mmCIF file of C-alpha atoms and ligand atoms in Angstrom:
data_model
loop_
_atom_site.group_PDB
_atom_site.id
_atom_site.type_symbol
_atom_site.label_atom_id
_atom_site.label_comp_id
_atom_site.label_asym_id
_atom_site.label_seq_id
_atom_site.Cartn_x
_atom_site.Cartn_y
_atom_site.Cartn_z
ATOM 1 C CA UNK A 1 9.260 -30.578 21.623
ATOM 2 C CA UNK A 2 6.099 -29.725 20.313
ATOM 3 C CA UNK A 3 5.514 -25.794 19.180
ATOM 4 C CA UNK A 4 2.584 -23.389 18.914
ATOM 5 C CA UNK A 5 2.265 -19.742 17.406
ATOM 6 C CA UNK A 6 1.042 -16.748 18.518
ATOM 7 C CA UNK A 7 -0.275 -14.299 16.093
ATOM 8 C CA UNK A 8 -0.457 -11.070 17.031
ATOM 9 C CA UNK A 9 -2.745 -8.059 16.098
ATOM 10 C CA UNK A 10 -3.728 -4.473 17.223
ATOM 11 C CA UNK A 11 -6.944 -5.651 17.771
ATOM 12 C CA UNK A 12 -10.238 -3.570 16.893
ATOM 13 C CA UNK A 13 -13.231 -2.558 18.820
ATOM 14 C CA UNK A 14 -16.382 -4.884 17.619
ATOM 15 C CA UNK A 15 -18.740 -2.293 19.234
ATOM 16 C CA UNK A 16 -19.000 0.548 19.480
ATOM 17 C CA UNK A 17 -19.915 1.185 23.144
ATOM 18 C CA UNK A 18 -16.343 -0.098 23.590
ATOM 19 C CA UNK A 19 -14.615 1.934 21.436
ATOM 20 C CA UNK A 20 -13.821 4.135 25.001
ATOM 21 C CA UNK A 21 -12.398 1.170 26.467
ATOM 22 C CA UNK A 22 -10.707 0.264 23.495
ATOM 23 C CA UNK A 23 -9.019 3.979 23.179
ATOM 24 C CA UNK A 24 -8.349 4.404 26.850
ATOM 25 C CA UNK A 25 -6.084 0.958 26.227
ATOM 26 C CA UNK A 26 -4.194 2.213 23.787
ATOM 27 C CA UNK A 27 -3.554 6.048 25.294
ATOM 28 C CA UNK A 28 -2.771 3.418 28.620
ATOM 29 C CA UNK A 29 -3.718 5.290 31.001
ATOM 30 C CA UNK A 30 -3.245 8.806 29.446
ATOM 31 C CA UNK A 31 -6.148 11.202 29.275
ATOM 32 C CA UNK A 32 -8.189 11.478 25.918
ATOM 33 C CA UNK A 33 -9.718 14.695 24.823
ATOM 34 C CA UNK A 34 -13.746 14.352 24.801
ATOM 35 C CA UNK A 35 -13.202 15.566 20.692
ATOM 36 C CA UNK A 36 -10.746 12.983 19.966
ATOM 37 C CA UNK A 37 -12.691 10.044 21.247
ATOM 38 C CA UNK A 38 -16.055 11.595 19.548
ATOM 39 C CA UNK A 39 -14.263 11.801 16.279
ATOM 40 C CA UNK A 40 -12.538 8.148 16.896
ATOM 41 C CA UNK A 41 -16.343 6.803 17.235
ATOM 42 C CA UNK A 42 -17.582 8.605 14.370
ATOM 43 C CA UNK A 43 -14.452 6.688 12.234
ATOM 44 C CA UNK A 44 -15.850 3.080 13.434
ATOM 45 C CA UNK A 45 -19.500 4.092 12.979
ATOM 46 C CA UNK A 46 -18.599 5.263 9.026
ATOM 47 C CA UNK A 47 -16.245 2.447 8.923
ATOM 48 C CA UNK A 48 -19.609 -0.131 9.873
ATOM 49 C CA UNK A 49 -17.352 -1.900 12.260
ATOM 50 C CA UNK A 50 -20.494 -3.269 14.033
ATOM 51 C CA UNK A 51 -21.766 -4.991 10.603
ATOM 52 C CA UNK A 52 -18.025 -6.184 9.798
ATOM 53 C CA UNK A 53 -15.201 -5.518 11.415
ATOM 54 C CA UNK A 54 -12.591 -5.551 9.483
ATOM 55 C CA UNK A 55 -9.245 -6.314 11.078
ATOM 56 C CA UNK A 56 -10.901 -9.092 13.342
ATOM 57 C CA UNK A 57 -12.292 -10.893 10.207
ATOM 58 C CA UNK A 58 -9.244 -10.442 8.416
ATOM 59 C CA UNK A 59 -7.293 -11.953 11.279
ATOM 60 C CA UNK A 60 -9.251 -14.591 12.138
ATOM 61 C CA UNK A 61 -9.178 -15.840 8.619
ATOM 62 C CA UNK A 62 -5.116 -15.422 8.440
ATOM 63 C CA UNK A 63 -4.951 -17.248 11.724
ATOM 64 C CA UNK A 64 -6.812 -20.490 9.697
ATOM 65 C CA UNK A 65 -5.089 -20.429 6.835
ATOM 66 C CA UNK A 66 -1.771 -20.513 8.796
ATOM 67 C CA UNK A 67 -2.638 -23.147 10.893
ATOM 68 C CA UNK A 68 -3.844 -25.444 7.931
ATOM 69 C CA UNK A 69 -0.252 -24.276 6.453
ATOM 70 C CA UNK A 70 2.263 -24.401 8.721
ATOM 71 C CA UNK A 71 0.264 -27.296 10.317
ATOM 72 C CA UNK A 72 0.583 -25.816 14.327
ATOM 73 C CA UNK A 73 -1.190 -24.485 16.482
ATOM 74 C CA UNK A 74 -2.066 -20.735 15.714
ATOM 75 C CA UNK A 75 -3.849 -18.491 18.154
ATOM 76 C CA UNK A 76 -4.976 -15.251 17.871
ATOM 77 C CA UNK A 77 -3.751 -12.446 20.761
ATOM 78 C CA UNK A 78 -4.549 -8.632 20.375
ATOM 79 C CA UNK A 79 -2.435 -5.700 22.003
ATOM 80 C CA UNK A 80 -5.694 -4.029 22.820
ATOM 81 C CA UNK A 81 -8.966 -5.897 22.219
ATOM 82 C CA UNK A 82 -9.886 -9.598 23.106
ATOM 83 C CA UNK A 83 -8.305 -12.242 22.710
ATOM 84 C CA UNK A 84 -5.858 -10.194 24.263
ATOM 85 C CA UNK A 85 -2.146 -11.570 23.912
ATOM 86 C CA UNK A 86 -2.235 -13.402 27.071
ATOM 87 C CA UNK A 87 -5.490 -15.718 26.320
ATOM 88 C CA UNK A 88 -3.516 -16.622 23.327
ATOM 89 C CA UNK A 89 -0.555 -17.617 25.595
ATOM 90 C CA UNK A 90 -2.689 -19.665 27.634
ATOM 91 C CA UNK A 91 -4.283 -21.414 24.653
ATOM 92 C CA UNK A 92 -0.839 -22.080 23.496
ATOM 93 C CA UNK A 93 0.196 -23.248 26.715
ATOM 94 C CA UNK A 94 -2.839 -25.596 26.943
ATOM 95 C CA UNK A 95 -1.913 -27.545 23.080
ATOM 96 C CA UNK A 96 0.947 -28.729 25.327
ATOM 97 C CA UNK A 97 3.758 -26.679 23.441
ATOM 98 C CA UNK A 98 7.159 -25.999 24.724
ATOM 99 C CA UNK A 99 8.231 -24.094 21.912
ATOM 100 C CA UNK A 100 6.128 -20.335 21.203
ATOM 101 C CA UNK A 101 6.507 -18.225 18.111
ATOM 102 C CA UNK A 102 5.753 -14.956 18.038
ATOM 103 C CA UNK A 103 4.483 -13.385 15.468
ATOM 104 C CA UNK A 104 2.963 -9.651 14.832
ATOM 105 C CA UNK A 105 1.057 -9.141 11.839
ATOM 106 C CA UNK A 106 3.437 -6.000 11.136
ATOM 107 C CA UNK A 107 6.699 -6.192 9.455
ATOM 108 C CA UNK A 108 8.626 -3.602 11.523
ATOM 109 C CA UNK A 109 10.489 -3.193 14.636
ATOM 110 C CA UNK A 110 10.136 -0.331 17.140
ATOM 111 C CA UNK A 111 10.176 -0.100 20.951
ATOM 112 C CA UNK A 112 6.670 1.371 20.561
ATOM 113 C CA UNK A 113 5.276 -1.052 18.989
ATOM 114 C CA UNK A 114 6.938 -4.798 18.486
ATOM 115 C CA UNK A 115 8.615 -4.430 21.792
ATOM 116 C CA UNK A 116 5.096 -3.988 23.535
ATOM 117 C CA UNK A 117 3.631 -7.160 21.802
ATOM 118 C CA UNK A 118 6.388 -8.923 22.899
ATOM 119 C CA UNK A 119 6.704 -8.267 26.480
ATOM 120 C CA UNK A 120 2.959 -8.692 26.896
ATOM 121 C CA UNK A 121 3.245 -12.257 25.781
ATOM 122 C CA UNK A 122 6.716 -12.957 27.287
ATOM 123 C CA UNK A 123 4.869 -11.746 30.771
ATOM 124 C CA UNK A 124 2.284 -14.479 30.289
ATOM 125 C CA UNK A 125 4.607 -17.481 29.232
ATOM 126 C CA UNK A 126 6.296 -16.190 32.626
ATOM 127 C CA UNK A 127 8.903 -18.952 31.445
ATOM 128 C CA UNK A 128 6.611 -21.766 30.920
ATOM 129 C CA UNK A 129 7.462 -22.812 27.455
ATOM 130 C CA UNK A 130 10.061 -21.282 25.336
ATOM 131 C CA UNK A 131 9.548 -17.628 23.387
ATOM 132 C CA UNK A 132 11.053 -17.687 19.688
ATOM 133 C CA UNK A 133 9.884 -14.239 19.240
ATOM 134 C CA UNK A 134 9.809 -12.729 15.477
ATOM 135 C CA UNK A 135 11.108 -9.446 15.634
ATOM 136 C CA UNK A 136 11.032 -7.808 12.161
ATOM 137 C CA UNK A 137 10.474 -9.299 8.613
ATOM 138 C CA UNK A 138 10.524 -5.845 6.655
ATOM 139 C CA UNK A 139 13.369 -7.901 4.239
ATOM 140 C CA UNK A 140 11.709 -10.965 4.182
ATOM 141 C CA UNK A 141 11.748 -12.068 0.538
ATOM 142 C CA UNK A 142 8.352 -13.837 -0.388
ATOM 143 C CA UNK A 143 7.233 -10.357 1.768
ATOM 144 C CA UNK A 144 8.550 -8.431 -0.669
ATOM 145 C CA UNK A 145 7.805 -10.413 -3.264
ATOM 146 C CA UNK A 146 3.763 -10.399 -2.178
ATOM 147 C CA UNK A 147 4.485 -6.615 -2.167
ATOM 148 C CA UNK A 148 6.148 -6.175 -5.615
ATOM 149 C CA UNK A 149 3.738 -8.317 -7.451
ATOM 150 C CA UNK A 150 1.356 -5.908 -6.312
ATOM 151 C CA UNK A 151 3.194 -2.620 -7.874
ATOM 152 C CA UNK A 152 4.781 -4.148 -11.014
ATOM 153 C CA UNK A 153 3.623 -2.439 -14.093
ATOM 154 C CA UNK A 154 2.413 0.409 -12.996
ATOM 155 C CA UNK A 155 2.343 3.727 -14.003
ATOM 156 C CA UNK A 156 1.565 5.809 -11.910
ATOM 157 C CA UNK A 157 3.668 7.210 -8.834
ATOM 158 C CA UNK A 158 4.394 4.758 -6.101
ATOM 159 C CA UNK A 159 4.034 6.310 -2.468
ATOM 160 C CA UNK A 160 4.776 3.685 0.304
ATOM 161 C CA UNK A 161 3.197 4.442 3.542
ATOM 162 C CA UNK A 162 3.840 3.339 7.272
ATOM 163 C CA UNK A 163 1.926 4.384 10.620
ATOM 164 C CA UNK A 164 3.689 7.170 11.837
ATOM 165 C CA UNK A 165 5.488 7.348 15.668
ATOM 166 C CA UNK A 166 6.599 10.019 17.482
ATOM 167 C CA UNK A 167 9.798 11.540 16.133
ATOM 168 C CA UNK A 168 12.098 11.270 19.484
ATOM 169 C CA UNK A 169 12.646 7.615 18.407
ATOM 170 C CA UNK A 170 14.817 8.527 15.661
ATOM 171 C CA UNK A 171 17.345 10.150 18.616
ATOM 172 C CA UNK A 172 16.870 7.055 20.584
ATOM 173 C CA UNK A 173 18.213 5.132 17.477
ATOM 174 C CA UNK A 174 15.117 3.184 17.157
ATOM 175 C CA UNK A 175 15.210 0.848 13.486
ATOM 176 C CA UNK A 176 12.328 1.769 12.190
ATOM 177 C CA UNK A 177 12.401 4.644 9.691
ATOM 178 C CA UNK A 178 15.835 2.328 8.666
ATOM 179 C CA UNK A 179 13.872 -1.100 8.425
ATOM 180 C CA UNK A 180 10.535 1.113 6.260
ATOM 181 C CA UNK A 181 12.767 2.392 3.926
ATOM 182 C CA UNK A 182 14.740 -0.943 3.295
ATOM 183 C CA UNK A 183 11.249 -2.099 2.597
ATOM 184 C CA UNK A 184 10.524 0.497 0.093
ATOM 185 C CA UNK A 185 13.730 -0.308 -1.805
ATOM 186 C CA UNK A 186 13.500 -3.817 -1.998
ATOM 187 C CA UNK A 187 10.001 -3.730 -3.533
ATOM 188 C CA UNK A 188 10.944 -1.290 -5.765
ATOM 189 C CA UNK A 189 13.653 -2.399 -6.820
ATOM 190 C CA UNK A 190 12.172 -6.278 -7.622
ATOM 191 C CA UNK A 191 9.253 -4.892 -9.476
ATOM 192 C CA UNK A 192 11.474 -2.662 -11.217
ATOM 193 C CA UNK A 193 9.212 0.581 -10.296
ATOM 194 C CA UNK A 194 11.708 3.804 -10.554
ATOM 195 C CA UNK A 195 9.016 6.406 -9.702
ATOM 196 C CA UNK A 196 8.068 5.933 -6.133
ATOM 197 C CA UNK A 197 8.279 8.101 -2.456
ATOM 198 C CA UNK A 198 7.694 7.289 1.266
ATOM 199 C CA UNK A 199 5.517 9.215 3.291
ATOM 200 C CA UNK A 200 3.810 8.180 7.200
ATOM 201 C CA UNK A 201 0.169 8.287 7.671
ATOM 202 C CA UNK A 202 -2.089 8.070 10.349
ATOM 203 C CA UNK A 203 -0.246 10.277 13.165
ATOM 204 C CA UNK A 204 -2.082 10.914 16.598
ATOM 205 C CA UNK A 205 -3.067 13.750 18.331
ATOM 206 C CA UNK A 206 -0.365 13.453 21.414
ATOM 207 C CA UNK A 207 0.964 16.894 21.312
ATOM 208 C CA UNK A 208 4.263 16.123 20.479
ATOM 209 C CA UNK A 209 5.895 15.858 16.764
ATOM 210 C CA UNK A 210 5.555 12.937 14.724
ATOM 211 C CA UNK A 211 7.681 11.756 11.983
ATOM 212 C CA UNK A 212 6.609 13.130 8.299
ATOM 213 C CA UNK A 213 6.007 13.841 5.751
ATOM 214 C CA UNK A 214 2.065 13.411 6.422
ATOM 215 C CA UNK A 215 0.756 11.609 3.055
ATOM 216 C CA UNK A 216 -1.361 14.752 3.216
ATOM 217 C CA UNK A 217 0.972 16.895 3.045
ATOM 218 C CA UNK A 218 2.924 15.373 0.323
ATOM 219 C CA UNK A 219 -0.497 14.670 -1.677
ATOM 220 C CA UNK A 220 0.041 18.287 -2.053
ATOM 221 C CA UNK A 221 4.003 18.445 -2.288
ATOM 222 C CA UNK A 222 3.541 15.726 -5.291
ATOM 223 C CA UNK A 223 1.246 17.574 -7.096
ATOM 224 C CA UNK A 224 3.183 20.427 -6.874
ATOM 225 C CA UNK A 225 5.566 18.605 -8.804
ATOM 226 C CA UNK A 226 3.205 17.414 -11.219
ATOM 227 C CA UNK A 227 2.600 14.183 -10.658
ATOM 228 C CA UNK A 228 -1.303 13.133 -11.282
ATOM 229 C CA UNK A 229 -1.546 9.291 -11.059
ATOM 230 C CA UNK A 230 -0.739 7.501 -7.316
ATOM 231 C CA UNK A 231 -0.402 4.271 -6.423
ATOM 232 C CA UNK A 232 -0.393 4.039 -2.702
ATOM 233 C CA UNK A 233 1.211 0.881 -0.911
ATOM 234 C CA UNK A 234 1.169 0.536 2.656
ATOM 235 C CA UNK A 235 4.132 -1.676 3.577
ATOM 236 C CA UNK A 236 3.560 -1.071 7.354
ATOM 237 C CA UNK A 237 0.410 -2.823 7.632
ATOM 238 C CA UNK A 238 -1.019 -6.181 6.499
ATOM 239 C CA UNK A 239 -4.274 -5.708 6.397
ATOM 240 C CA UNK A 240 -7.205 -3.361 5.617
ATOM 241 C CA UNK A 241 -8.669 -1.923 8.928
ATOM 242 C CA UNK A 242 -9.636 1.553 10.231
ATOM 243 C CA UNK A 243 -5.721 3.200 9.485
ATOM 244 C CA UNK A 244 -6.345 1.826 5.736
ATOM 245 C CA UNK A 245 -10.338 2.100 5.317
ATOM 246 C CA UNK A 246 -10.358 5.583 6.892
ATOM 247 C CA UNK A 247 -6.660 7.326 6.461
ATOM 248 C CA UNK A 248 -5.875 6.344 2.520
ATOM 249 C CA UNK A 249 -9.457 5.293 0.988
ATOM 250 C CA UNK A 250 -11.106 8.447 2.747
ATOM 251 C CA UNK A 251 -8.763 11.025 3.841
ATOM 252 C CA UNK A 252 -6.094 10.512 1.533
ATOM 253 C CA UNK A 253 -8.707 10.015 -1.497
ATOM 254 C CA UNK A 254 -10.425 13.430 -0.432
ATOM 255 C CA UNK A 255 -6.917 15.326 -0.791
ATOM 256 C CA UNK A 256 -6.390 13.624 -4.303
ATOM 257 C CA UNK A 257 -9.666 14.682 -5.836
ATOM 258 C CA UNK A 258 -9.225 18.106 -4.171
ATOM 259 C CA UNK A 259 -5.645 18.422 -6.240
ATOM 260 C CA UNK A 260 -7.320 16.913 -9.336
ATOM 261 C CA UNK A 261 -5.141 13.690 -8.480
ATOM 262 C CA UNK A 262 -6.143 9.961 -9.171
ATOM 263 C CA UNK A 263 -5.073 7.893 -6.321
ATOM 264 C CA UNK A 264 -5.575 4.078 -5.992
ATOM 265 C CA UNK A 265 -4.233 1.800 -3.321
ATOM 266 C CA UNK A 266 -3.222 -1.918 -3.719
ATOM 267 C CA UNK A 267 -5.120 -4.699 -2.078
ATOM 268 C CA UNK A 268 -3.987 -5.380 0.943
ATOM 269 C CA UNK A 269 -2.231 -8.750 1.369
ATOM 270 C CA UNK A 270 -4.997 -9.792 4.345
ATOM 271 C CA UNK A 271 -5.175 -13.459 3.530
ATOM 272 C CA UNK A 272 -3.688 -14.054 0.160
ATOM 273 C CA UNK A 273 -2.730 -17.301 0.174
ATOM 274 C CA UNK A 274 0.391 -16.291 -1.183
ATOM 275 C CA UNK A 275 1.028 -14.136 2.003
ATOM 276 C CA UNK A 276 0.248 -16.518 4.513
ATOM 277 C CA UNK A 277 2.622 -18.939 2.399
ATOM 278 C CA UNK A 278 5.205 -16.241 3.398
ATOM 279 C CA UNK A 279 4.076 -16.086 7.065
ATOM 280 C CA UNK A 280 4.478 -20.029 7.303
ATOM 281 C CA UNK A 281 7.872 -20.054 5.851
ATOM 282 C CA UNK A 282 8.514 -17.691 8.153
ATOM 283 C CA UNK A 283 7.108 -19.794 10.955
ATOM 284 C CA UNK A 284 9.153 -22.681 9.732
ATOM 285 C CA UNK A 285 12.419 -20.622 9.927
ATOM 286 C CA UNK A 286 11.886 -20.446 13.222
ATOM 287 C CA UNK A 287 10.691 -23.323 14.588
ATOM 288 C CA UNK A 288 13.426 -24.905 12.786
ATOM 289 C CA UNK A 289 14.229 -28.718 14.001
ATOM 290 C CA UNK A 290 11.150 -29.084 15.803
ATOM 291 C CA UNK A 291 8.818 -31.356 14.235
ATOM 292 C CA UNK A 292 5.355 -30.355 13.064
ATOM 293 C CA UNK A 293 2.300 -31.368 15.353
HETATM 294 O O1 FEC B 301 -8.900 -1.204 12.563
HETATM 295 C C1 FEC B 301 -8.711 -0.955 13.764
HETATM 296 O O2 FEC B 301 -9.660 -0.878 14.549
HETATM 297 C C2 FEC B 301 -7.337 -0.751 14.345
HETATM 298 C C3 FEC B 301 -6.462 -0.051 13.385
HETATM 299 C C4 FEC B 301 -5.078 0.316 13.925
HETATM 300 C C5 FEC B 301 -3.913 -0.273 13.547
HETATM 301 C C6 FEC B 301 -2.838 0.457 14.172
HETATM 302 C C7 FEC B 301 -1.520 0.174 13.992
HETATM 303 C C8 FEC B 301 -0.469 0.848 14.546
HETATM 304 N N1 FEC B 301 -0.562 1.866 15.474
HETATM 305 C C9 FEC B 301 0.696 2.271 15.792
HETATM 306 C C10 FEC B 301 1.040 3.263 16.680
HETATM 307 C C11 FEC B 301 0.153 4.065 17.349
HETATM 308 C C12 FEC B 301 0.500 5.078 18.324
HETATM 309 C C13 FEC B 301 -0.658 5.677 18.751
HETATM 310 C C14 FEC B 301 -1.735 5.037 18.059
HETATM 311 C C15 FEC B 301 -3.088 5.340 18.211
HETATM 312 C C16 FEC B 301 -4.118 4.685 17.590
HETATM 313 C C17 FEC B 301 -5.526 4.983 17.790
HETATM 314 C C18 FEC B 301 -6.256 4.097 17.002
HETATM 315 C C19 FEC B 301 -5.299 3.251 16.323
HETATM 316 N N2 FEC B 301 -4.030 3.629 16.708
HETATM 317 FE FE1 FEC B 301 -2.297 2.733 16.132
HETATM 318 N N3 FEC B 301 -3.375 1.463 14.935
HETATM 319 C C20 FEC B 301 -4.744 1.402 14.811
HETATM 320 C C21 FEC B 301 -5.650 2.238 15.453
HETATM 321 N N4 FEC B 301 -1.235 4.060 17.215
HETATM 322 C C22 FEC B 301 -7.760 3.999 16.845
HETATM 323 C C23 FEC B 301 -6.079 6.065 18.733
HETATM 324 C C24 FEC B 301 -6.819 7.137 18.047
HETATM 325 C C25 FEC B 301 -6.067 7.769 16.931
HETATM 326 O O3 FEC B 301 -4.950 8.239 17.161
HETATM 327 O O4 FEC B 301 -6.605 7.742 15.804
HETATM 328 C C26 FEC B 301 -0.775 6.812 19.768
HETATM 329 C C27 FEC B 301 -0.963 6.236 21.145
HETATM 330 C C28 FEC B 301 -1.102 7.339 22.158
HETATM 331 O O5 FEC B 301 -2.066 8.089 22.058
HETATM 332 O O6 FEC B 301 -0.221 7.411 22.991
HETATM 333 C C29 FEC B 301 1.928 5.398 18.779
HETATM 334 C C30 FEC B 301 1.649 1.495 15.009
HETATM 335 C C31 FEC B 301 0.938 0.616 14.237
HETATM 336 C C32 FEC B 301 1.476 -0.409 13.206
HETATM 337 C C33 FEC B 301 2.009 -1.615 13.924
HETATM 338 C C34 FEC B 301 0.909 -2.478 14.485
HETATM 339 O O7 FEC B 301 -0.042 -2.837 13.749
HETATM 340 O O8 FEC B 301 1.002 -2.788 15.671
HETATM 341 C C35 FEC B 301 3.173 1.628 15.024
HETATM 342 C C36 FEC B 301 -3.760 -1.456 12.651
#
């Protein structure tokens, strides 16, 4: 039986006329404060998404290079911009496979996020081929590995950084603080760093608490201790977009230089052919038997 994957994204607005569309999909359904979608549009206009958008590039060009690797059918599907998730199924659907993969371009399982991706593309296979759906690959090792190589040596202070979720899903026993910090770990621990912290980023104005620390906030709690030199690693993302381009390289960056701090941040593994060698292995783990196309 022949297979296809579906790789799966946040997606990004490429305009920014739709950037209200784009927000009112994610809130789904939920108002939005006229001051939180002004400030949202100010972040794509400084971020140039209109010239280059980041995330959509960046996928697009991870979606290639893993079709030319794991040599299948790869199509693109965003939670909320086009292609949306179920143009990808029908894509997939239309290369004749009976076997889909899914796969989210972010390492770690929650109910608010993986578990959305995944019932938006198990809604449209509606049972017409079969779903091989890739949870979580925060212990993957050539993940790790594409992590580590990217901390090894360094001197400065590691802080590994995740997209922050509300804090009730720690009582619903939700994995993901768990599967972050197993990330953190691991990558420390092969590139031998001893010096490193975790702290969330990019929280949203819902009104309710989020989990923390802030990287703000413990910008400020590190140099309190003394530390002056910071490597930041996002292990919760893949790819530079607005949560990197905006939350680390601007906001984050400010509150360095304001506490006399040098901050860097690795590059992102986008589409490092080593990290797409990763993603098709982990392709192949699942697909298993099934021959290649
Ligand atoms: O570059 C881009 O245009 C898109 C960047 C982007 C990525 C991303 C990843 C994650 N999010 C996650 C959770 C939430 C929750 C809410 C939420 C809100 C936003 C808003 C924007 C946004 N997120 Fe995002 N997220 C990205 C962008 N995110 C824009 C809305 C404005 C704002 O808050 O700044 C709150 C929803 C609500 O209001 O109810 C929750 C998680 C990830 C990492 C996993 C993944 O990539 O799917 C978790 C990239």
């Amino acid at each position: 039986m022949s297979a296809a994957v579906v790789l799966m994204a946040y997606g990004s607005p490429e305009r920014l006329a739709d950037v209200p569309a784009y927000y009112a999909d994610i809130r789904g359904g939920r108002p939005i404060a006229p001051e939180h979608l002004e400030d949202l549009v100010e972040r794509y206009r400084r971020l140039g998404v209109e010239e280059h958008n980041p995330l959509n590039a960046i996928t697009e060009e991870t979606r290639a290079a893993l079709e030319r690797e794991a040599g299948l059918p790869v199509l693109t599907g965003m939670k909320h911009w086009t292609p949306h998730i179920s143009d990808a199924a029908s894509s997939a659907l239309a290369t004749g496979a009976g076997v889909v993969v899914g796969l989210v371009l972010a390492p770690h399982y929650s109910r608010l996020s993986i578990a959305g991706y995944r019932s938006q593309l198990e809604d449209a296979l509606a049972g017409r081929a079969e779903l091989r759906m890739i949870e979580s690959w925060h212990d993957f090792e050539p993940f790790v590995e594409v992590l580590a190589d990217r901390v090894r040596g360094t001197d400065a202070h590691v802080v590994f950084t995740a997209h922050s979720l509300p804090a009730r899903i720690l009582a619903e026993g939700d994995p993901y603080q768990e599967q972050l910090l197993e990330t953190a770990r691991l990558v420390a621990d092969r590139a031998g760093v001893e010096d490193w912290s975790f702290s969330y980023q990019s929280e949203s104005p819902t009104g309710e608490p989020w989990l923390g620390p802030d990287i703000l906030d413990h910008l400020t709690a590190l140099g309190a201790r003394g530390v002056s030199d910071v490597l930041v690693c996002p292990i919760g993302f893949v790819s530079d977009h607005l949560e990197i381009r905006w939350d680390i390289d601007v906001e984050a960056q400010e509150r360095a230089h304001e506490l006399g701090m040098t901050l860097r941040r690795i590059e992102m593994p986008n589409a490092d052919p080593e990290f797409v060698h990763a993603l098709a292995q982990l392709v192949e783990r699942e697909v298993g038997a099934h021959a290649p196309r």
